[in-house]
Amino acid sequence: DELDKEELLDVFRFDPEYEKNEALWSQFKASILGAEDSSSGSDGDDESGSGSDDSDDSDSDGENNGQRAGQVVMQQPIEDKTEVDVVNLRRTIYLTIMSSLDFEECVHKIRKLNIPEGSESEVCTMLLECCSQ
């Protein structure tokens, strides 16, 4: 019933065998993720170096990956299907409506929100939801 908080994990301890442990970890990671990702795993060893080395390594890795695959790697655009923007807009509209003293102040604040095109219907929806509370 007692919880072990493992407070020793909150304290930094120097590892004299850091390089050896890091090499073992890279091998372990390569065995799990596959040989293709092992080259990116070796970048983890280089991260302790200067920042300029990291940018050079990433450029050369990108070229090597393209040569290994024998084809050009095309990036897919990222689609956000979580609708975070809509949720944030609805939150902003809700707080604007509920913090207003009267309808004139409410309209003035909503007009200043810079609502993106196509999202105007959210104002109507939120207005009805706020009135129904």
mmCIF file with all atom_site columns, C-alpha atoms in Angstrom:
data_model
loop_
_atom_site.group_PDB
_atom_site.id
_atom_site.type_symbol
_atom_site.label_atom_id
_atom_site.label_alt_id
_atom_site.label_comp_id
_atom_site.label_asym_id
_atom_site.label_entity_id
_atom_site.label_seq_id
_atom_site.pdbx_PDB_ins_code
_atom_site.Cartn_x
_atom_site.Cartn_y
_atom_site.Cartn_z
_atom_site.occupancy
_atom_site.B_iso_or_equiv
_atom_site.pdbx_formal_charge
_atom_site.auth_seq_id
_atom_site.auth_comp_id
_atom_site.auth_asym_id
_atom_site.auth_atom_id
_atom_site.pdbx_PDB_model_num
ATOM 1   C CA . ASP A 1 1   ? 0.000   0.000  0.000   1.00 0.00 ? 1   ASP A CA 1
ATOM 2   C CA . GLU A 1 2   ? 2.993   2.328  0.410   1.00 0.00 ? 2   GLU A CA 1
ATOM 3   C CA . LEU A 1 3   ? 4.300   4.010  -2.732  1.00 0.00 ? 3   LEU A CA 1
ATOM 4   C CA . ASP A 1 4   ? 7.993   3.980  -3.516  1.00 0.00 ? 4   ASP A CA 1
ATOM 5   C CA . LYS A 1 5   ? 8.695   7.527  -4.737  1.00 0.00 ? 5   LYS A CA 1
ATOM 6   C CA . GLU A 1 6   ? 12.152  6.611  -6.093  1.00 0.00 ? 6   GLU A CA 1
ATOM 7   C CA . GLU A 1 7   ? 13.593  9.957  -5.033  1.00 0.00 ? 7   GLU A CA 1
ATOM 8   C CA . LEU A 1 8   ? 17.042  8.888  -6.249  1.00 0.00 ? 8   LEU A CA 1
ATOM 9   C CA . LEU A 1 9   ? 15.804  9.403  -9.809  1.00 0.00 ? 9   LEU A CA 1
ATOM 10  C CA . ASP A 1 10  ? 15.436  13.148 -9.140  1.00 0.00 ? 10  ASP A CA 1
ATOM 11  C CA . VAL A 1 11  ? 19.144  13.571 -8.463  1.00 0.00 ? 11  VAL A CA 1
ATOM 12  C CA . PHE A 1 12  ? 21.790  13.766 -11.201 1.00 0.00 ? 12  PHE A CA 1
ATOM 13  C CA . ARG A 1 13  ? 24.535  11.212 -10.889 1.00 0.00 ? 13  ARG A CA 1
ATOM 14  C CA . PHE A 1 14  ? 27.699  11.243 -12.990 1.00 0.00 ? 14  PHE A CA 1
ATOM 15  C CA . ASP A 1 15  ? 28.093  8.130  -15.149 1.00 0.00 ? 15  ASP A CA 1
ATOM 16  C CA . PRO A 1 16  ? 31.785  7.326  -15.646 1.00 0.00 ? 16  PRO A CA 1
ATOM 17  C CA . GLU A 1 17  ? 30.896  4.773  -18.354 1.00 0.00 ? 17  GLU A CA 1
ATOM 18  C CA . TYR A 1 18  ? 28.651  7.127  -20.328 1.00 0.00 ? 18  TYR A CA 1
ATOM 19  C CA . GLU A 1 19  ? 30.229  6.469  -23.741 1.00 0.00 ? 19  GLU A CA 1
ATOM 20  C CA . LYS A 1 20  ? 30.027  2.692  -23.271 1.00 0.00 ? 20  LYS A CA 1
ATOM 21  C CA . ASN A 1 21  ? 26.406  2.833  -22.095 1.00 0.00 ? 21  ASN A CA 1
ATOM 22  C CA . GLU A 1 22  ? 25.465  5.140  -24.946 1.00 0.00 ? 22  GLU A CA 1
ATOM 23  C CA . ALA A 1 23  ? 26.976  2.724  -27.486 1.00 0.00 ? 23  ALA A CA 1
ATOM 24  C CA . LEU A 1 24  ? 25.035  -0.158 -25.919 1.00 0.00 ? 24  LEU A CA 1
ATOM 25  C CA . TRP A 1 25  ? 21.857  1.893  -26.053 1.00 0.00 ? 25  TRP A CA 1
ATOM 26  C CA . SER A 1 26  ? 22.438  2.692  -29.735 1.00 0.00 ? 26  SER A CA 1
ATOM 27  C CA . GLN A 1 27  ? 22.846  -1.004 -30.519 1.00 0.00 ? 27  GLN A CA 1
ATOM 28  C CA . PHE A 1 28  ? 19.717  -1.852 -28.552 1.00 0.00 ? 28  PHE A CA 1
ATOM 29  C CA . LYS A 1 29  ? 17.750  0.882  -30.303 1.00 0.00 ? 29  LYS A CA 1
ATOM 30  C CA . ALA A 1 30  ? 18.992  -0.312 -33.708 1.00 0.00 ? 30  ALA A CA 1
ATOM 31  C CA . SER A 1 31  ? 17.881  -3.869 -32.947 1.00 0.00 ? 31  SER A CA 1
ATOM 32  C CA . ILE A 1 32  ? 14.370  -2.670 -32.075 1.00 0.00 ? 32  ILE A CA 1
ATOM 33  C CA . LEU A 1 33  ? 13.885  0.018  -34.712 1.00 0.00 ? 33  LEU A CA 1
ATOM 34  C CA . GLY A 1 34  ? 15.785  -1.714 -37.486 1.00 0.00 ? 34  GLY A CA 1
ATOM 35  C CA . ALA A 1 35  ? 19.004  -1.150 -39.341 1.00 0.00 ? 35  ALA A CA 1
ATOM 36  C CA . GLU A 1 36  ? 17.596  1.821  -41.298 1.00 0.00 ? 36  GLU A CA 1
ATOM 37  C CA . ASP A 1 37  ? 17.293  3.947  -38.156 1.00 0.00 ? 37  ASP A CA 1
ATOM 38  C CA . SER A 1 38  ? 20.692  2.921  -36.800 1.00 0.00 ? 38  SER A CA 1
ATOM 39  C CA . SER A 1 39  ? 22.367  5.773  -38.683 1.00 0.00 ? 39  SER A CA 1
ATOM 40  C CA . SER A 1 40  ? 20.093  8.273  -36.941 1.00 0.00 ? 40  SER A CA 1
ATOM 41  C CA . GLY A 1 41  ? 20.851  6.525  -33.652 1.00 0.00 ? 41  GLY A CA 1
ATOM 42  C CA . SER A 1 42  ? 24.534  7.295  -34.102 1.00 0.00 ? 42  SER A CA 1
ATOM 43  C CA . ASP A 1 43  ? 23.579  10.965 -34.271 1.00 0.00 ? 43  ASP A CA 1
ATOM 44  C CA . GLY A 1 44  ? 22.673  10.694 -30.596 1.00 0.00 ? 44  GLY A CA 1
ATOM 45  C CA . ASP A 1 45  ? 26.377  10.183 -29.848 1.00 0.00 ? 45  ASP A CA 1
ATOM 46  C CA . ASP A 1 46  ? 27.225  13.317 -31.803 1.00 0.00 ? 46  ASP A CA 1
ATOM 47  C CA . GLU A 1 47  ? 24.715  15.474 -29.938 1.00 0.00 ? 47  GLU A CA 1
ATOM 48  C CA . SER A 1 48  ? 27.223  16.085 -27.168 1.00 0.00 ? 48  SER A CA 1
ATOM 49  C CA . GLY A 1 49  ? 29.336  17.974 -29.740 1.00 0.00 ? 49  GLY A CA 1
ATOM 50  C CA . SER A 1 50  ? 28.860  21.498 -31.015 1.00 0.00 ? 50  SER A CA 1
ATOM 51  C CA . GLY A 1 51  ? 25.594  22.699 -32.536 1.00 0.00 ? 51  GLY A CA 1
ATOM 52  C CA . SER A 1 52  ? 27.143  23.255 -35.976 1.00 0.00 ? 52  SER A CA 1
ATOM 53  C CA . ASP A 1 53  ? 28.095  19.574 -36.217 1.00 0.00 ? 53  ASP A CA 1
ATOM 54  C CA . ASP A 1 54  ? 24.466  18.541 -35.754 1.00 0.00 ? 54  ASP A CA 1
ATOM 55  C CA . SER A 1 55  ? 23.253  20.530 -38.758 1.00 0.00 ? 55  SER A CA 1
ATOM 56  C CA . ASP A 1 56  ? 26.012  19.067 -40.944 1.00 0.00 ? 56  ASP A CA 1
ATOM 57  C CA . ASP A 1 57  ? 25.160  15.536 -39.829 1.00 0.00 ? 57  ASP A CA 1
ATOM 58  C CA . SER A 1 58  ? 21.467  15.935 -40.557 1.00 0.00 ? 58  SER A CA 1
ATOM 59  C CA . ASP A 1 59  ? 22.197  17.164 -44.091 1.00 0.00 ? 59  ASP A CA 1
ATOM 60  C CA . SER A 1 60  ? 24.494  14.257 -44.869 1.00 0.00 ? 60  SER A CA 1
ATOM 61  C CA . ASP A 1 61  ? 22.049  11.747 -43.355 1.00 0.00 ? 61  ASP A CA 1
ATOM 62  C CA . GLY A 1 62  ? 19.285  13.052 -45.607 1.00 0.00 ? 62  GLY A CA 1
ATOM 63  C CA . GLU A 1 63  ? 21.505  12.564 -48.644 1.00 0.00 ? 63  GLU A CA 1
ATOM 64  C CA . ASN A 1 64  ? 22.518  9.069  -47.531 1.00 0.00 ? 64  ASN A CA 1
ATOM 65  C CA . ASN A 1 65  ? 18.926  8.002  -46.932 1.00 0.00 ? 65  ASN A CA 1
ATOM 66  C CA . GLY A 1 66  ? 17.961  9.123  -50.430 1.00 0.00 ? 66  GLY A CA 1
ATOM 67  C CA . GLN A 1 67  ? 20.891  7.199  -51.935 1.00 0.00 ? 67  GLN A CA 1
ATOM 68  C CA . ARG A 1 68  ? 20.076  4.043  -49.979 1.00 0.00 ? 68  ARG A CA 1
ATOM 69  C CA . ALA A 1 69  ? 16.452  4.000  -51.008 1.00 0.00 ? 69  ALA A CA 1
ATOM 70  C CA . GLY A 1 70  ? 17.302  4.771  -54.628 1.00 0.00 ? 70  GLY A CA 1
ATOM 71  C CA . GLN A 1 71  ? 14.400  7.186  -54.852 1.00 0.00 ? 71  GLN A CA 1
ATOM 72  C CA . VAL A 1 72  ? 13.524  10.731 -53.918 1.00 0.00 ? 72  VAL A CA 1
ATOM 73  C CA . VAL A 1 73  ? 11.847  10.999 -50.540 1.00 0.00 ? 73  VAL A CA 1
ATOM 74  C CA . MET A 1 74  ? 8.752   13.197 -50.739 1.00 0.00 ? 74  MET A CA 1
ATOM 75  C CA . GLN A 1 75  ? 7.345   14.726 -47.595 1.00 0.00 ? 75  GLN A CA 1
ATOM 76  C CA . GLN A 1 76  ? 3.638   14.505 -46.994 1.00 0.00 ? 76  GLN A CA 1
ATOM 77  C CA . PRO A 1 77  ? 1.841   17.563 -45.673 1.00 0.00 ? 77  PRO A CA 1
ATOM 78  C CA . ILE A 1 78  ? 0.776   17.237 -42.063 1.00 0.00 ? 78  ILE A CA 1
ATOM 79  C CA . GLU A 1 79  ? -2.975  17.215 -41.562 1.00 0.00 ? 79  GLU A CA 1
ATOM 80  C CA . ASP A 1 80  ? -4.284  18.251 -38.175 1.00 0.00 ? 80  ASP A CA 1
ATOM 81  C CA . LYS A 1 81  ? -7.431  16.236 -37.610 1.00 0.00 ? 81  LYS A CA 1
ATOM 82  C CA . THR A 1 82  ? -7.701  17.120 -33.931 1.00 0.00 ? 82  THR A CA 1
ATOM 83  C CA . GLU A 1 83  ? -9.385  20.461 -34.732 1.00 0.00 ? 83  GLU A CA 1
ATOM 84  C CA . VAL A 1 84  ? -7.330  22.278 -32.098 1.00 0.00 ? 84  VAL A CA 1
ATOM 85  C CA . ASP A 1 85  ? -7.889  25.577 -33.903 1.00 0.00 ? 85  ASP A CA 1
ATOM 86  C CA . VAL A 1 86  ? -11.671 25.151 -33.749 1.00 0.00 ? 86  VAL A CA 1
ATOM 87  C CA . VAL A 1 87  ? -11.540 24.267 -30.052 1.00 0.00 ? 87  VAL A CA 1
ATOM 88  C CA . ASN A 1 88  ? -9.368  27.293 -29.298 1.00 0.00 ? 88  ASN A CA 1
ATOM 89  C CA . LEU A 1 89  ? -11.668 29.538 -31.337 1.00 0.00 ? 89  LEU A CA 1
ATOM 90  C CA . ARG A 1 90  ? -14.731 28.205 -29.517 1.00 0.00 ? 90  ARG A CA 1
ATOM 91  C CA . ARG A 1 91  ? -13.016 28.755 -26.152 1.00 0.00 ? 91  ARG A CA 1
ATOM 92  C CA . THR A 1 92  ? -12.123 32.319 -27.088 1.00 0.00 ? 92  THR A CA 1
ATOM 93  C CA . ILE A 1 93  ? -15.660 33.061 -28.273 1.00 0.00 ? 93  ILE A CA 1
ATOM 94  C CA . TYR A 1 94  ? -17.158 31.516 -25.133 1.00 0.00 ? 94  TYR A CA 1
ATOM 95  C CA . LEU A 1 95  ? -14.943 33.538 -22.822 1.00 0.00 ? 95  LEU A CA 1
ATOM 96  C CA . THR A 1 96  ? -15.640 36.693 -24.810 1.00 0.00 ? 96  THR A CA 1
ATOM 97  C CA . ILE A 1 97  ? -19.392 36.213 -24.589 1.00 0.00 ? 97  ILE A CA 1
ATOM 98  C CA . MET A 1 98  ? -19.433 35.281 -20.925 1.00 0.00 ? 98  MET A CA 1
ATOM 99  C CA . SER A 1 99  ? -17.119 38.121 -19.858 1.00 0.00 ? 99  SER A CA 1
ATOM 100 C CA . SER A 1 100 ? -19.148 40.820 -21.599 1.00 0.00 ? 100 SER A CA 1
ATOM 101 C CA . LEU A 1 101 ? -21.439 43.022 -19.539 1.00 0.00 ? 101 LEU A CA 1
ATOM 102 C CA . ASP A 1 102 ? -24.019 43.664 -22.229 1.00 0.00 ? 102 ASP A CA 1
ATOM 103 C CA . PHE A 1 103 ? -24.776 42.727 -25.843 1.00 0.00 ? 103 PHE A CA 1
ATOM 104 C CA . GLU A 1 104 ? -23.063 45.806 -27.297 1.00 0.00 ? 104 GLU A CA 1
ATOM 105 C CA . GLU A 1 105 ? -19.781 45.026 -25.570 1.00 0.00 ? 105 GLU A CA 1
ATOM 106 C CA . CYS A 1 106 ? -20.112 41.388 -26.631 1.00 0.00 ? 106 CYS A CA 1
ATOM 107 C CA . VAL A 1 107 ? -20.584 42.277 -30.307 1.00 0.00 ? 107 VAL A CA 1
ATOM 108 C CA . HIS A 1 108 ? -17.719 44.773 -30.180 1.00 0.00 ? 108 HIS A CA 1
ATOM 109 C CA . LYS A 1 109 ? -15.341 42.160 -28.693 1.00 0.00 ? 109 LYS A CA 1
ATOM 110 C CA . ILE A 1 110 ? -16.393 39.414 -31.125 1.00 0.00 ? 110 ILE A CA 1
ATOM 111 C CA . ARG A 1 111 ? -15.845 41.703 -34.119 1.00 0.00 ? 111 ARG A CA 1
ATOM 112 C CA . LYS A 1 112 ? -12.299 42.379 -32.878 1.00 0.00 ? 112 LYS A CA 1
ATOM 113 C CA . LEU A 1 113 ? -11.440 38.641 -32.671 1.00 0.00 ? 113 LEU A CA 1
ATOM 114 C CA . ASN A 1 114 ? -10.295 38.326 -36.310 1.00 0.00 ? 114 ASN A CA 1
ATOM 115 C CA . ILE A 1 115 ? -12.192 35.101 -36.909 1.00 0.00 ? 115 ILE A CA 1
ATOM 116 C CA . PRO A 1 116 ? -10.803 33.171 -39.902 1.00 0.00 ? 116 PRO A CA 1
ATOM 117 C CA . GLU A 1 117 ? -12.908 32.794 -43.032 1.00 0.00 ? 117 GLU A CA 1
ATOM 118 C CA . GLY A 1 118 ? -15.260 29.827 -42.889 1.00 0.00 ? 118 GLY A CA 1
ATOM 119 C CA . SER A 1 119 ? -15.398 29.813 -39.092 1.00 0.00 ? 119 SER A CA 1
ATOM 120 C CA . GLU A 1 120 ? -18.090 32.454 -38.711 1.00 0.00 ? 120 GLU A CA 1
ATOM 121 C CA . SER A 1 121 ? -20.674 29.760 -38.005 1.00 0.00 ? 121 SER A CA 1
ATOM 122 C CA . GLU A 1 122 ? -18.835 28.958 -34.765 1.00 0.00 ? 122 GLU A CA 1
ATOM 123 C CA . VAL A 1 123 ? -19.867 32.377 -33.435 1.00 0.00 ? 123 VAL A CA 1
ATOM 124 C CA . CYS A 1 124 ? -23.532 31.524 -33.990 1.00 0.00 ? 124 CYS A CA 1
ATOM 125 C CA . THR A 1 125 ? -23.105 28.079 -32.462 1.00 0.00 ? 125 THR A CA 1
ATOM 126 C CA . MET A 1 126 ? -21.333 29.429 -29.396 1.00 0.00 ? 126 MET A CA 1
ATOM 127 C CA . LEU A 1 127 ? -23.875 32.216 -28.984 1.00 0.00 ? 127 LEU A CA 1
ATOM 128 C CA . LEU A 1 128 ? -26.695 29.666 -28.901 1.00 0.00 ? 128 LEU A CA 1
ATOM 129 C CA . GLU A 1 129 ? -24.784 27.401 -26.513 1.00 0.00 ? 129 GLU A CA 1
ATOM 130 C CA . CYS A 1 130 ? -24.047 30.289 -24.156 1.00 0.00 ? 130 CYS A CA 1
ATOM 131 C CA . CYS A 1 131 ? -27.699 31.384 -24.198 1.00 0.00 ? 131 CYS A CA 1
ATOM 132 C CA . SER A 1 132 ? -28.873 27.849 -23.419 1.00 0.00 ? 132 SER A CA 1
ATOM 133 C CA . GLN A 1 133 ? -26.859 27.682 -20.206 1.00 0.00 ? 133 GLN A CA 1
#
